XYZ file of C-alpha atoms in Angstrom:
621
model
C 0.000 0.000 0.000
C 2.854 2.399 0.785
C 4.411 1.944 -2.649
C 1.065 2.356 -4.400
C 0.356 5.547 -2.435
C 3.696 7.028 -3.445
C 3.184 6.091 -7.073
C -0.191 7.836 -7.112
C 0.846 10.852 -5.074
C 3.990 11.690 -7.001
C 2.931 10.560 -10.457
C 2.920 14.005 -12.048
C 5.356 15.728 -9.720
C 8.410 13.649 -10.506
C 9.697 14.909 -13.851
C 13.030 16.601 -13.096
C 16.071 15.891 -10.983
C 15.237 18.785 -8.656
C 11.943 17.098 -7.807
C 13.691 13.816 -7.210
C 16.012 15.350 -4.665
C 13.070 16.514 -2.626
C 11.232 13.176 -2.744
C 12.758 10.393 -0.715
C 11.494 7.373 -2.579
C 13.265 4.391 -4.104
C 15.111 5.221 -7.346
C 13.287 2.471 -9.280
C 9.959 4.075 -8.317
C 11.203 7.504 -9.363
C 12.365 6.085 -12.673
C 9.083 4.255 -13.285
C 7.088 7.410 -12.605
C 9.275 9.479 -14.916
C 9.080 6.975 -17.785
C 5.308 6.666 -17.424
C 4.700 10.414 -17.218
C 7.096 11.252 -20.085
C 6.442 8.924 -23.001
C 9.354 8.494 -25.428
C 11.370 11.149 -23.569
C 13.899 8.692 -22.126
C 16.598 7.023 -24.242
C 18.450 3.885 -23.199
C 22.238 3.646 -23.114
C 23.131 -0.036 -22.967
C 26.432 -1.860 -22.635
C 27.588 -5.455 -22.677
C 25.999 -6.172 -19.288
C 22.593 -6.243 -20.944
C 23.590 -9.398 -22.877
C 25.671 -11.028 -20.156
C 23.062 -13.644 -19.252
C 22.858 -14.632 -22.956
C 26.608 -15.377 -22.863
C 27.381 -12.908 -25.630
C 31.085 -11.931 -25.612
C 32.107 -8.323 -25.097
C 34.032 -6.572 -27.847
C 37.306 -7.032 -26.010
C 36.502 -10.691 -25.302
C 36.082 -11.107 -29.044
C 39.448 -9.499 -29.835
C 41.280 -11.623 -27.270
C 39.719 -14.803 -28.594
C 40.780 -13.883 -32.128
C 44.316 -13.309 -30.828
C 44.245 -16.804 -29.304
C 43.132 -18.273 -32.642
C 45.892 -16.396 -34.452
C 48.466 -17.680 -31.963
C 47.128 -21.193 -32.464
C 47.515 -20.863 -36.233
C 51.067 -19.624 -35.637
C 51.710 -22.600 -33.353
C 52.612 -20.278 -30.491
C 51.368 -19.907 -26.916
C 49.885 -16.471 -26.170
C 48.820 -17.154 -22.600
C 48.480 -15.769 -20.020
C 48.398 -12.315 -21.722
C 47.121 -12.588 -25.326
C 47.259 -8.805 -25.771
C 50.907 -8.600 -24.677
C 51.827 -11.488 -26.962
C 50.230 -9.734 -29.934
C 51.898 -6.394 -29.202
C 55.315 -8.007 -28.836
C 54.921 -9.999 -32.042
C 53.356 -7.318 -34.257
C 54.457 -4.100 -32.599
C 50.948 -2.699 -32.220
C 47.779 -3.230 -30.220
C 45.408 -5.925 -31.494
C 43.357 -4.619 -34.421
C 40.006 -6.297 -34.982
C 39.940 -5.927 -38.773
C 43.535 -7.137 -39.231
C 42.908 -10.116 -36.983
C 39.903 -11.153 -39.016
C 41.819 -10.869 -42.289
C 44.650 -13.030 -40.974
C 42.380 -15.728 -39.523
C 39.650 -15.823 -42.200
C 40.767 -14.853 -45.683
C 37.440 -14.584 -47.523
C 34.377 -12.513 -46.592
C 32.298 -15.697 -46.351
C 34.768 -17.233 -43.918
C 34.818 -14.065 -41.830
C 31.038 -14.003 -41.830
C 30.808 -17.583 -40.592
C 33.447 -16.990 -37.946
C 31.583 -13.982 -36.511
C 28.240 -15.762 -36.536
C 29.680 -18.421 -34.241
C 30.172 -15.782 -31.530
C 26.725 -14.222 -31.749
C 24.276 -16.753 -33.181
C 23.206 -19.875 -31.267
C 23.891 -23.392 -32.470
C 21.165 -26.046 -32.338
C 22.716 -27.359 -29.113
C 22.735 -23.884 -27.552
C 19.090 -23.372 -28.508
C 18.181 -26.661 -26.866
C 20.086 -25.714 -23.723
C 18.106 -22.451 -23.660
C 19.029 -18.867 -22.927
C 22.314 -18.869 -24.887
C 22.772 -16.174 -27.560
C 19.035 -15.438 -27.599
C 17.172 -12.373 -26.301
C 17.192 -12.154 -22.513
C 14.429 -11.064 -20.158
C 15.947 -7.584 -20.335
C 15.715 -7.493 -24.139
C 12.103 -8.693 -23.998
C 11.140 -6.103 -21.371
C 12.782 -3.327 -23.391
C 10.853 -4.455 -26.459
C 7.612 -4.175 -24.464
C 8.517 -0.641 -23.397
C 9.109 0.239 -27.040
C 5.870 -1.390 -28.154
C 3.900 0.578 -25.587
C 5.528 3.847 -26.744
C 7.586 4.517 -23.631
C 11.027 4.127 -25.235
C 11.940 5.199 -28.774
C 15.744 5.657 -28.864
C 18.362 3.112 -27.787
C 22.112 3.774 -27.822
C 24.218 0.655 -27.394
C 27.882 -0.342 -27.447
C 26.915 -3.937 -28.252
C 27.533 -5.656 -31.596
C 24.856 -8.333 -31.184
C 21.341 -8.242 -32.637
C 19.380 -9.512 -29.649
C 17.456 -6.260 -29.294
C 16.491 -6.326 -32.944
C 15.324 -9.936 -32.601
C 13.240 -9.142 -29.494
C 11.592 -6.204 -31.251
C 10.850 -8.157 -34.425
C 9.332 -10.954 -32.356
C 6.588 -8.509 -31.290
C 6.124 -6.993 -34.742
C 8.418 -3.947 -34.568
C 11.056 -3.354 -37.232
C 13.622 -0.980 -35.696
C 15.750 1.526 -37.581
C 19.356 0.454 -36.962
C 22.221 2.938 -37.248
C 25.642 1.264 -37.049
C 27.824 3.344 -39.393
C 28.301 7.000 -40.287
C 26.711 6.303 -43.663
C 23.554 4.981 -42.017
C 23.350 8.101 -39.819
C 23.021 10.351 -42.857
C 20.420 8.135 -44.534
C 18.222 7.508 -41.491
C 14.812 9.013 -40.781
C 14.649 11.626 -38.000
C 14.334 9.991 -34.593
C 10.796 11.293 -34.047
C 9.561 9.592 -37.226
C 10.518 6.033 -36.306
C 8.927 3.604 -33.886
C 12.365 2.717 -32.555
C 15.920 3.693 -33.473
C 18.887 1.600 -32.299
C 22.207 3.457 -32.490
C 25.062 0.930 -32.397
C 27.988 3.258 -31.677
C 30.599 0.485 -32.032
C 29.038 -1.151 -35.072
C 27.383 -4.481 -35.881
C 29.084 -7.848 -35.601
C 28.727 -8.592 -39.333
C 30.510 -5.357 -40.233
C 34.298 -5.594 -39.998
C 34.477 -1.894 -39.082
C 33.325 -2.455 -35.502
C 35.228 -0.529 -32.837
C 37.153 -2.402 -30.154
C 40.582 -1.011 -29.409
C 41.341 2.026 -27.232
C 42.348 4.057 -30.286
C 39.117 3.128 -32.105
C 37.056 4.025 -29.057
C 38.726 7.394 -28.644
C 36.767 9.269 -31.336
C 33.663 8.954 -33.485
C 33.001 10.330 -36.949
C 31.267 13.691 -37.153
C 27.811 12.364 -38.281
C 27.646 9.995 -35.307
C 28.813 12.717 -32.922
C 26.056 15.050 -34.176
C 23.428 12.354 -33.677
C 24.641 11.585 -30.145
C 24.659 15.302 -29.311
C 21.005 15.437 -30.309
C 20.078 12.376 -28.232
C 21.929 13.456 -25.084
C 20.532 16.988 -25.334
C 16.883 16.158 -26.037
C 16.351 12.921 -24.074
C 16.703 11.733 -20.534
C 19.036 8.760 -20.109
C 18.611 5.311 -18.587
C 22.049 3.683 -18.486
C 22.501 -0.030 -17.820
C 25.212 -2.602 -18.503
C 27.832 0.022 -19.387
C 30.888 0.600 -17.216
C 31.930 3.911 -18.762
C 35.600 2.942 -18.403
C 36.753 2.204 -21.960
C 34.598 4.239 -24.326
C 36.324 7.617 -24.408
C 34.351 8.982 -27.383
C 31.049 8.061 -25.767
C 32.063 9.698 -22.508
C 33.057 12.833 -24.412
C 29.665 12.900 -26.155
C 27.890 12.816 -22.794
C 30.131 15.536 -21.391
C 29.517 17.802 -24.385
C 25.854 18.060 -23.420
C 25.386 20.821 -20.878
C 21.582 20.735 -20.737
C 19.694 18.999 -17.937
C 16.251 18.740 -19.533
C 15.502 15.340 -18.044
C 17.010 13.121 -15.379
C 19.779 10.594 -15.991
C 19.307 7.237 -14.224
C 22.290 4.889 -14.028
C 21.424 1.305 -13.066
C 24.281 -0.871 -11.829
C 24.953 -3.726 -9.413
C 27.584 -1.812 -7.456
C 28.069 1.816 -6.507
C 29.660 3.684 -9.430
C 33.324 4.630 -9.287
C 35.889 6.356 -11.462
C 34.740 7.585 -14.867
C 31.166 6.372 -14.346
C 30.792 8.231 -11.065
C 32.147 11.433 -12.628
C 29.722 11.165 -15.542
C 26.741 10.623 -13.266
C 27.712 13.671 -11.225
C 28.148 15.659 -14.434
C 24.602 14.772 -15.483
C 23.325 15.394 -11.939
C 21.787 11.961 -12.204
C 20.380 9.249 -9.956
C 22.039 5.939 -9.149
C 19.687 2.916 -9.294
C 21.010 -0.177 -7.475
C 19.977 -3.403 -9.228
C 20.561 -7.133 -8.996
C 21.114 -7.542 -12.753
C 19.866 -6.191 -16.087
C 17.167 -8.846 -16.488
C 15.466 -8.157 -13.171
C 15.903 -4.383 -13.579
C 14.180 -4.025 -16.949
C 11.536 -6.591 -16.050
C 10.664 -4.637 -12.902
C 10.710 -1.309 -14.750
C 8.331 -2.620 -17.396
C 5.999 -4.117 -14.782
C 5.851 -0.887 -12.762
C 5.190 1.250 -15.822
C 2.384 -1.114 -16.880
C 0.961 -0.990 -13.347
C 0.861 2.806 -13.583
C -0.892 2.483 -16.947
C -3.600 0.410 -15.321
C -3.782 2.846 -12.419
C -4.239 5.698 -14.889
C -7.547 4.312 -16.168
C -10.507 6.527 -15.300
C -12.119 5.629 -12.007
C -15.810 4.687 -12.389
C -16.672 7.559 -10.097
C -15.096 9.959 -12.595
C -17.689 9.048 -15.232
C -20.523 9.386 -12.695
C -19.348 12.833 -11.650
C -19.013 13.914 -15.284
C -22.533 12.679 -16.090
C -24.024 14.357 -13.012
C -22.408 17.635 -14.031
C -23.598 17.175 -17.618
C -27.212 16.628 -16.522
C -27.080 19.739 -14.367
C -25.904 21.835 -17.300
C -28.361 20.295 -19.779
C -31.462 21.482 -17.924
C -30.323 25.057 -17.418
C -29.583 27.146 -20.499
C -27.546 29.571 -18.392
C -24.911 26.827 -18.185
C -24.555 26.444 -21.965
C -20.968 27.746 -21.923
C -20.015 25.440 -19.041
C -21.676 22.560 -20.886
C -19.718 23.354 -24.028
C -16.445 23.497 -22.107
C -17.181 20.303 -20.179
C -17.787 18.285 -23.350
C -15.110 19.807 -25.571
C -12.422 19.495 -22.913
C -13.173 15.802 -22.560
C -13.174 15.414 -26.345
C -9.750 17.074 -26.540
C -8.449 14.840 -23.773
C -9.523 11.777 -25.742
C -8.133 13.257 -28.975
C -4.716 13.847 -27.413
C -4.682 10.486 -25.635
C -5.330 8.620 -28.908
C -2.479 10.264 -30.817
C -0.430 8.309 -33.323
C 2.557 8.620 -30.992
C 0.694 6.562 -28.405
C -0.903 4.238 -30.964
C 1.692 3.910 -33.754
C 0.417 2.531 -37.045
C 3.693 1.284 -38.527
C 4.088 -1.873 -36.447
C 3.117 -5.394 -37.425
C -0.164 -6.834 -36.212
C -0.318 -9.293 -33.331
C -3.203 -10.512 -31.203
C -1.861 -9.296 -27.855
C -1.375 -5.783 -29.191
C -4.927 -5.775 -30.617
C -6.406 -6.585 -27.206
C -4.155 -4.049 -25.476
C -5.182 -1.285 -27.885
C -8.886 -2.066 -27.650
C -8.758 -1.973 -23.854
C -6.762 1.241 -23.827
C -9.058 2.972 -26.333
C -12.045 1.933 -24.214
C -10.434 3.177 -21.009
C -9.590 6.524 -22.604
C -13.124 6.915 -24.007
C -15.051 5.680 -20.959
C -16.042 9.070 -19.540
C -16.938 10.551 -22.926
C -19.084 7.517 -23.783
C -21.128 8.057 -20.606
C -21.478 11.747 -21.415
C -22.569 10.963 -24.968
C -25.185 8.448 -23.871
C -26.772 10.836 -21.391
C -26.374 13.883 -23.612
C -28.036 12.288 -26.635
C -30.757 10.771 -24.428
C -31.653 13.870 -22.362
C -30.380 16.719 -24.522
C -32.464 19.040 -26.660
C -32.103 20.129 -30.260
C -30.014 23.109 -29.114
C -27.368 20.685 -27.818
C -26.972 18.682 -31.021
C -23.984 20.665 -32.254
C -22.015 19.452 -29.226
C -22.417 15.795 -30.164
C -21.936 16.434 -33.874
C -18.758 18.456 -33.391
C -17.409 15.936 -30.906
C -17.952 13.013 -33.245
C -16.538 15.018 -36.134
C -13.393 15.795 -34.130
C -12.683 12.203 -33.142
C -13.466 10.925 -36.640
C -10.711 13.089 -38.112
C -7.478 12.302 -36.363
C -4.166 13.606 -37.678
C -3.255 12.514 -41.211
C -0.857 9.603 -41.605
C 1.274 8.953 -44.678
C -0.019 5.794 -46.381
C 3.537 4.573 -46.902
C 4.266 4.191 -43.195
C 1.009 2.793 -41.873
C -0.210 -0.710 -41.213
C -3.856 -0.945 -42.201
C -5.424 -2.669 -39.141
C -3.879 -0.132 -36.753
C -4.779 2.790 -39.002
C -8.432 1.725 -39.222
C -8.611 0.997 -35.494
C -7.875 4.660 -34.760
C -11.579 5.293 -35.471
C -12.644 2.873 -32.730
C -13.368 5.622 -30.132
C -15.452 7.489 -32.744
C -17.330 4.271 -33.545
C -18.118 3.749 -29.849
C -19.496 7.294 -29.630
C -21.489 6.780 -32.831
C -23.148 3.701 -31.328
C -23.583 5.264 -27.889
C -25.197 8.460 -29.112
C -27.307 6.764 -31.781
C -28.726 4.089 -29.470
C -29.437 6.635 -26.724
C -31.204 8.976 -29.141
C -33.422 6.162 -30.452
C -34.224 4.989 -26.921
C -35.697 8.399 -25.999
C -37.160 9.131 -29.444
C -34.637 11.911 -30.084
C -34.857 11.219 -33.790
C -33.528 14.576 -34.890
C -30.373 13.977 -32.849
C -30.130 10.466 -34.287
C -30.391 11.720 -37.859
C -27.869 14.499 -37.227
C -25.306 12.021 -35.884
C -25.629 10.008 -39.075
C -25.147 12.812 -41.579
C -23.573 15.925 -40.091
C -20.203 14.674 -38.789
C -17.950 14.583 -41.857
C -15.090 12.091 -42.033
C -12.157 13.150 -44.219
C -10.040 10.557 -45.983
C -7.210 12.125 -48.004
C -9.124 13.917 -50.805
C -12.571 12.485 -50.062
C -15.180 13.263 -47.420
C -18.145 11.190 -46.313
C -20.801 11.508 -43.596
C -20.467 9.325 -40.510
C -23.094 6.881 -41.794
C -20.784 5.949 -44.705
C -17.545 5.897 -42.722
C -18.173 4.536 -39.227
C -18.975 0.853 -39.269
C -17.665 -2.154 -37.411
C -16.085 -3.757 -40.484
C -14.476 -0.480 -41.571
C -12.845 -0.136 -38.161
C -11.906 -3.812 -37.721
C -12.391 -6.522 -40.307
C -14.310 -9.540 -39.067
C -11.424 -11.979 -39.473
C -9.320 -9.770 -37.187
C -12.157 -9.033 -34.760
C -12.542 -12.777 -34.207
C -9.152 -12.722 -32.467
C -10.790 -10.858 -29.565
C -11.345 -13.226 -26.613
C -14.759 -14.984 -26.755
C -15.410 -13.643 -30.266
C -13.695 -16.450 -32.174
C -16.855 -18.066 -33.537
C -19.103 -15.018 -33.744
C -20.870 -14.129 -36.977
C -20.645 -10.393 -36.289
C -17.692 -10.269 -33.856
C -17.134 -6.533 -33.356
C -20.864 -5.845 -33.249
C -21.240 -8.487 -30.531
C -18.236 -7.126 -28.673
C -19.574 -3.545 -28.679
C -22.999 -4.809 -27.597
C -21.434 -6.453 -24.545
C -19.169 -3.476 -23.888
C -21.869 -0.763 -23.887
C -24.433 -2.731 -21.890
C -23.154 -1.540 -18.514
C -22.959 2.079 -19.700
C -26.684 1.976 -20.556
C -27.636 0.278 -17.290
C -29.188 3.343 -15.653
C -31.149 4.442 -18.715
C -32.094 0.970 -19.980
C -32.035 -1.416 -16.992
C -34.227 -3.919 -18.862
C -31.789 -5.896 -21.010
C -34.507 -6.677 -23.568
C -35.008 -2.940 -24.074
C -31.286 -2.419 -24.512
C -31.057 -5.224 -27.065
C -34.056 -3.822 -28.922
C -32.490 -0.385 -29.412
C -29.045 -1.779 -30.132
C -30.461 -3.963 -32.920
C -32.723 -1.171 -34.144
C -29.759 1.180 -34.427
C -27.712 -1.305 -36.448
C -30.647 -2.179 -38.672
C -31.599 1.413 -39.504
C -28.046 2.488 -40.289
C -27.710 -0.600 -42.522
C -30.888 0.321 -44.423
C -29.844 3.978 -44.757
C -26.338 2.963 -45.856
C -27.857 0.768 -48.566
C -30.134 3.584 -49.707
C -27.256 6.090 -49.828
C -25.192 3.754 -51.990
C -28.015 3.387 -54.457
C -28.953 7.070 -54.583
C -25.547 8.730 -54.519
C -23.319 6.162 -56.161
C -25.772 4.114 -58.254
C -24.383 1.065 -56.514
C -27.119 -1.536 -56.689
C -25.037 -4.436 -55.481
C -23.505 -3.386 -52.157
C -25.546 -3.111 -48.998
C -25.150 -2.099 -45.364
C -23.262 -4.478 -43.154
C -25.449 -6.835 -41.132
C -25.398 -6.427 -37.378
C -26.451 -8.820 -34.648
C -30.077 -8.579 -35.769
C -29.336 -10.569 -38.929
C -28.568 -13.903 -37.315
C -30.858 -13.917 -34.289
C -33.104 -16.950 -34.023
C -36.290 -14.948 -34.655
C -35.020 -13.349 -37.843
C -36.895 -14.664 -40.905
C -37.053 -12.556 -44.038
C -37.732 -8.913 -43.208
C -37.486 -7.410 -39.790
C -40.908 -5.796 -39.955
C -42.395 -9.253 -40.489
C -40.823 -11.142 -37.620
C -42.059 -14.430 -36.262
C -44.400 -17.041 -37.633
C -47.420 -19.077 -36.490
C -45.187 -21.096 -34.178
C -43.701 -18.063 -32.471
C -43.530 -18.093 -28.696
C -45.237 -15.296 -26.701
C -41.786 -13.795 -26.094
C -41.068 -13.780 -29.844
C -44.431 -12.157 -30.587
C -43.754 -9.466 -28.000
C -40.338 -8.793 -29.496
C -41.911 -8.556 -32.930
C -44.558 -6.096 -31.703
C -42.005 -3.926 -29.907
C -39.695 -3.971 -32.910
C -42.397 -2.997 -35.393
C -43.628 -0.207 -33.127
C -40.179 1.356 -32.698
C -39.214 0.858 -36.325
C -42.422 2.513 -37.510
C -41.740 5.599 -35.384
C -38.265 6.058 -36.859
C -39.389 5.455 -40.436
C -42.281 7.906 -40.077
C -39.834 10.564 -38.859
C -37.517 9.944 -41.799
C -40.411 10.127 -44.260
C -41.540 13.434 -42.734
C -38.033 14.775 -43.329
C -38.370 13.759 -46.965
C -35.944 10.885 -46.683
C -36.688 7.879 -48.916
C -38.184 10.598 -51.170
C -40.852 10.987 -48.492
C -42.575 7.845 -49.815
C -43.061 4.755 -47.701
C -42.965 2.526 -50.776
C -39.406 3.658 -51.401
C -38.434 2.580 -47.897
C -40.160 -0.776 -48.378
C -38.331 -1.288 -51.671
C -34.954 -0.726 -49.999
C -35.992 -2.878 -47.063
C -36.989 -5.743 -49.349
C -33.760 -5.403 -51.333
C -31.744 -5.469 -48.127
C -33.667 -8.426 -46.721
C -33.039 -10.433 -49.887
C -29.309 -9.769 -49.706
C -29.161 -10.730 -46.037
C -31.113 -13.917 -46.704
C -28.375 -15.053 -49.075
C -25.675 -14.820 -46.434
C -24.601 -18.023 -44.734
C -25.061 -17.719 -40.973
C -24.267 -21.332 -40.183
């Protein structure tokens, strides 16, 4: 309880080192709070310690082993000091590139030799944990996936981080040479950038010796200056003793925008201690890299869960909304209440938080759905009550709100992954359903009609009303929606999922579940009919039709929904049929009075018959 209290109490306060000095809490808690409160503001600086448990050799280990192989080929004994033997024999310090050329003559031979140090054999895979991503690599990948970490600087040659990221569908931008610095996208435009300051193991230009580690090329120095100036640092697995050029890059940065955290098993000394003091940073004592990054990821995720709106928050918002709805003198307060919540949702669903350029996976789908729902929870409750109780003078609030959340920032088609791009409209779809069902339930037909046609959804050079843009299959295709838990065998998976999701939000207004189901089905049916009509009238499309909702496969569905049931119908079925026909007639009469369906009931019946015939041909088995 004490830890949880501190995490809540200091969540927003802990963002700079000056705050941290005033707050006497464990460094790992401070770090977790900072990472959670400042998404993609912290960069990682990783050394060989991060791969120690995977038994990956350090750069110097690699050089010494190559010296031993060279001595073996020369039939000489280089022990106990391989470096001294090499310097005495060749008159210079061991050079990685020269060693490789002497031991393996061809590029293919060199390639195979290097792979043996960094890639697991079949036996090593069977043994487990050797030369494969560690718990630390996996935890870091999760932090990247959840948009907490974007930039990683590493002295390591291995590719374990890249493997861990690809395993969860993220293709990182890897910078390992000066050439790749100049050709890389800006850091803010990538999901993750890995800067390998000493190179990659398959590139013979990797840096190992003291002279090689003393200076970097200008392009790499400029990139490091940018990282160390604009990002906070989380350092782990790096001693700071040998990498002179990297130390110089850190010292060049005089800004203290964000805190530096240095995680290590023992109190820092020498060069590392001086650097930490220079950055005015915080020492984080840890057992090892695996447990450190695992704990950091778990604490950040715990804060994410804690950040979900409390149920009481939605109740307070709705109570305030109702108070403002009944008194026109509060119209400005009502406007501010709704628009501020809309803007909160808009900002919280940004592409930075929900990137669209990562590969699809089932776990990420569920995480995003839950997060979108959590973010939208308060606004959904406000929409339901506003569209149920509000008057015609309030309609612009709901229209403008839906319009705003249906038009998120533009994303270049070349860098987006379609399922994630389409899913960005999920909060707007939830509001569309919430407001539409609520309006039908209280016969607010003008509000219902306005929600269908007045919010305009922009798509590159085209614009369409909400009725033609917000649908379950447009937001999430059925084959993907069936990956949601308990939706695997559903005929209309996202429709069923939203039905279950919104049920509790309608509990106060529609406590009778049969009533709720009636208006949910009615909403889906009417928008399907109107969608079909719009296609025929505006686009002369006489083949497509509105997507079927849950109503289409229910056991009492026969041919047309205004002719439900048969002579063998149960009393419950007959009651459902009577209620359905009564509510449907009211809506259709309103639409005809507006002049919709050309103001002629026969036109509605023609579209209804057409739609019923198309639905009948679908296989619901």
